[in-house]
Short mmCIF file of C-alpha atoms in Angstrom, two decimals:
data_model
loop_
_atom_site.label_atom_id
_atom_site.label_comp_id
_atom_site.label_asym_id
_atom_site.label_seq_id
_atom_site.Cartn_x
_atom_site.Cartn_y
_atom_site.Cartn_z
CA UNK A 1 25.32 27.85 36.21
CA UNK A 2 24.12 31.32 35.23
CA UNK A 3 26.60 33.88 33.98
CA UNK A 4 27.26 37.05 35.96
CA UNK A 5 25.14 40.06 35.06
CA UNK A 6 26.50 41.82 31.97
CA UNK A 7 28.32 38.72 30.74
CA UNK A 8 26.64 36.22 28.44
CA UNK A 9 29.62 33.87 28.09
CA UNK A 10 30.49 32.21 24.81
CA UNK A 11 27.92 31.19 22.22
CA UNK A 12 28.02 30.17 18.56
CA UNK A 13 25.12 31.64 16.57
CA UNK A 14 24.15 30.49 13.09
CA UNK A 15 21.24 30.97 10.69
CA UNK A 16 19.69 28.56 8.23
CA UNK A 17 16.76 29.05 5.94
CA UNK A 18 15.56 29.72 2.45
CA UNK A 19 14.68 32.57 0.11
CA UNK A 20 12.30 32.44 -2.85
CA UNK A 21 11.94 35.27 -5.38
CA UNK A 22 9.13 35.61 -7.90
CA UNK A 23 8.15 38.83 -9.67
CA UNK A 24 10.06 41.10 -7.30
CA UNK A 25 8.63 39.45 -4.17
CA UNK A 26 11.09 37.69 -1.86
CA UNK A 27 9.83 35.24 0.77
CA UNK A 28 12.37 34.50 3.48
CA UNK A 29 12.32 31.82 6.19
CA UNK A 30 15.17 32.00 8.67
CA UNK A 31 15.84 29.89 11.75
CA UNK A 32 18.45 31.04 14.30
CA UNK A 33 20.48 28.45 16.18
CA UNK A 34 22.84 28.64 19.15
CA UNK A 35 25.51 25.93 19.17
CA UNK A 36 26.48 26.98 22.72
CA UNK A 37 28.00 26.53 25.16
CA UNK A 38 26.10 29.43 26.85
CA UNK A 39 22.47 30.53 26.45
CA UNK A 40 21.78 33.89 24.75
CA UNK A 41 18.91 35.98 26.14
CA UNK A 42 18.39 37.77 22.81
CA UNK A 43 20.30 38.65 19.65
CA UNK A 44 19.79 40.58 16.42
CA UNK A 45 20.19 39.32 12.86
CA UNK A 46 20.45 41.59 9.80
CA UNK A 47 19.24 40.77 6.29
CA UNK A 48 20.62 43.00 3.55
CA UNK A 49 19.67 42.80 -0.13
CA UNK A 50 21.79 43.97 -3.08
CA UNK A 51 18.74 45.85 -4.41
CA UNK A 52 16.69 48.44 -2.53
CA UNK A 53 13.45 47.38 -0.91
CA UNK A 54 10.28 48.84 -2.38
CA UNK A 55 8.89 51.96 -0.73
CA UNK A 56 6.02 51.50 1.69
CA UNK A 57 4.94 48.56 3.79
CA UNK A 58 6.83 45.29 3.78
CA UNK A 59 5.47 42.14 5.44
CA UNK A 60 7.96 41.73 8.27
CA UNK A 61 7.84 39.30 11.17
CA UNK A 62 7.16 40.55 14.69
CA UNK A 63 10.41 41.86 16.15
CA UNK A 64 11.72 42.98 12.75
CA UNK A 65 12.22 46.52 11.48
CA UNK A 66 13.43 48.10 8.29
CA UNK A 67 16.62 49.99 9.13
CA UNK A 68 17.71 51.27 5.74
CA UNK A 69 17.05 51.28 2.03
CA UNK A 70 18.18 47.69 1.65
CA UNK A 71 18.10 46.12 5.10
CA UNK A 72 15.96 44.70 7.86
CA UNK A 73 17.00 43.68 11.38
CA UNK A 74 15.18 41.13 13.53
CA UNK A 75 15.50 40.06 17.12
CA UNK A 76 15.83 36.32 17.57
CA UNK A 77 14.46 36.07 21.09
CA UNK A 78 16.11 33.72 23.58
CA UNK A 79 18.43 31.04 22.22
CA UNK A 80 19.32 28.21 24.58
CA UNK A 81 22.66 26.44 24.18
CA UNK A 82 22.46 23.68 21.55
CA UNK A 83 18.98 24.90 20.68
CA UNK A 84 16.97 26.27 17.79
CA UNK A 85 15.11 29.58 18.02
CA UNK A 86 11.75 30.63 16.63
CA UNK A 87 11.55 30.77 12.83
CA UNK A 88 11.52 34.28 11.34
CA UNK A 89 9.27 34.61 8.27
CA UNK A 90 8.99 37.70 6.08
CA UNK A 91 8.01 38.86 2.63
CA UNK A 92 9.67 41.87 1.04
CA UNK A 93 9.16 43.51 -2.34
CA UNK A 94 11.90 44.81 -4.63
CA UNK A 95 11.04 47.48 -7.23
CA UNK A 96 11.65 46.80 -10.89
CA UNK A 97 11.42 43.00 -10.59
CA UNK A 98 15.18 42.23 -10.67
CA UNK A 99 16.26 38.93 -12.26
CA UNK A 100 18.53 38.20 -9.30
CA UNK A 101 19.47 39.58 -5.91
CA UNK A 102 22.01 38.69 -3.27
CA UNK A 103 20.88 38.51 0.33
CA UNK A 104 23.44 38.80 3.12
CA UNK A 105 22.64 37.46 6.59
CA UNK A 106 24.74 38.29 9.64
CA UNK A 107 24.62 38.85 13.39
CA UNK A 108 24.47 42.50 14.44
CA UNK A 109 24.33 41.84 18.17
CA UNK A 110 24.89 38.55 19.95
CA UNK A 111 23.40 39.43 23.31
CA UNK A 112 26.81 40.17 24.77
CA UNK A 113 28.11 36.67 24.07
CA UNK A 114 31.53 36.04 22.55
CA UNK A 115 31.21 34.17 19.23
CA UNK A 116 34.58 32.75 18.16
CA UNK A 117 33.13 31.14 15.01
CA UNK A 118 31.76 34.05 12.98
CA UNK A 119 31.89 32.10 9.71
CA UNK A 120 28.53 30.37 10.29
CA UNK A 121 26.56 33.51 11.16
CA UNK A 122 27.67 35.45 8.07
CA UNK A 123 26.27 34.17 4.82
CA UNK A 124 25.43 35.47 1.38
CA UNK A 125 22.96 33.74 -0.91
CA UNK A 126 22.20 34.43 -4.57
CA UNK A 127 18.46 34.34 -5.21
CA UNK A 128 17.21 34.15 -8.81
CA UNK A 129 13.73 35.22 -9.88
CA UNK A 130 12.69 31.64 -10.66
CA UNK A 131 10.21 30.86 -7.88
CA UNK A 132 12.67 28.22 -6.62
CA UNK A 133 13.85 28.04 -3.01
CA UNK A 134 17.51 28.89 -2.43
CA UNK A 135 18.77 27.43 0.84
CA UNK A 136 21.49 28.74 3.14
#
C-alpha cells in the first residue's frame, strides 16, 4: 500500500562499497541499499574526505555535486524496500598525494523516511595510498 503524500514511512538505508587510492587519486564505488520496510523515492548520500579535494574538475557520477572543500553529495535515485540501488562511481583527486585519508559516508536526506538504524548508513573508512581496495 502506498504511503500518504508527504510521508515515506520507515526505511533502513545503508551503503557498501570500496575506495582505492593511488598517487592522490581516489576511486570510489558505492552501492546504496534499502532494507525496508518502505520504498524511498530518492535520498542523498554524502562522502567527506579528511583532506581537501583538488581544485578544478573531479570525475563525479551523474547526480553528484561537490558541496564543499572536502565533500560531495549524490542522489541515490529510487530505493525499493529490500532492494539495491544503482551503483555510484566516482574518481576524485587530492592535492599533495597524501599517504592516507579517511572517507566518511552518511545519509544527508532519506527521502522523508524514518530510519531507526542510523548505524549502518554512517561509516568511516581509512584509505591508504597503496592501490589496494578498502571495503566498507
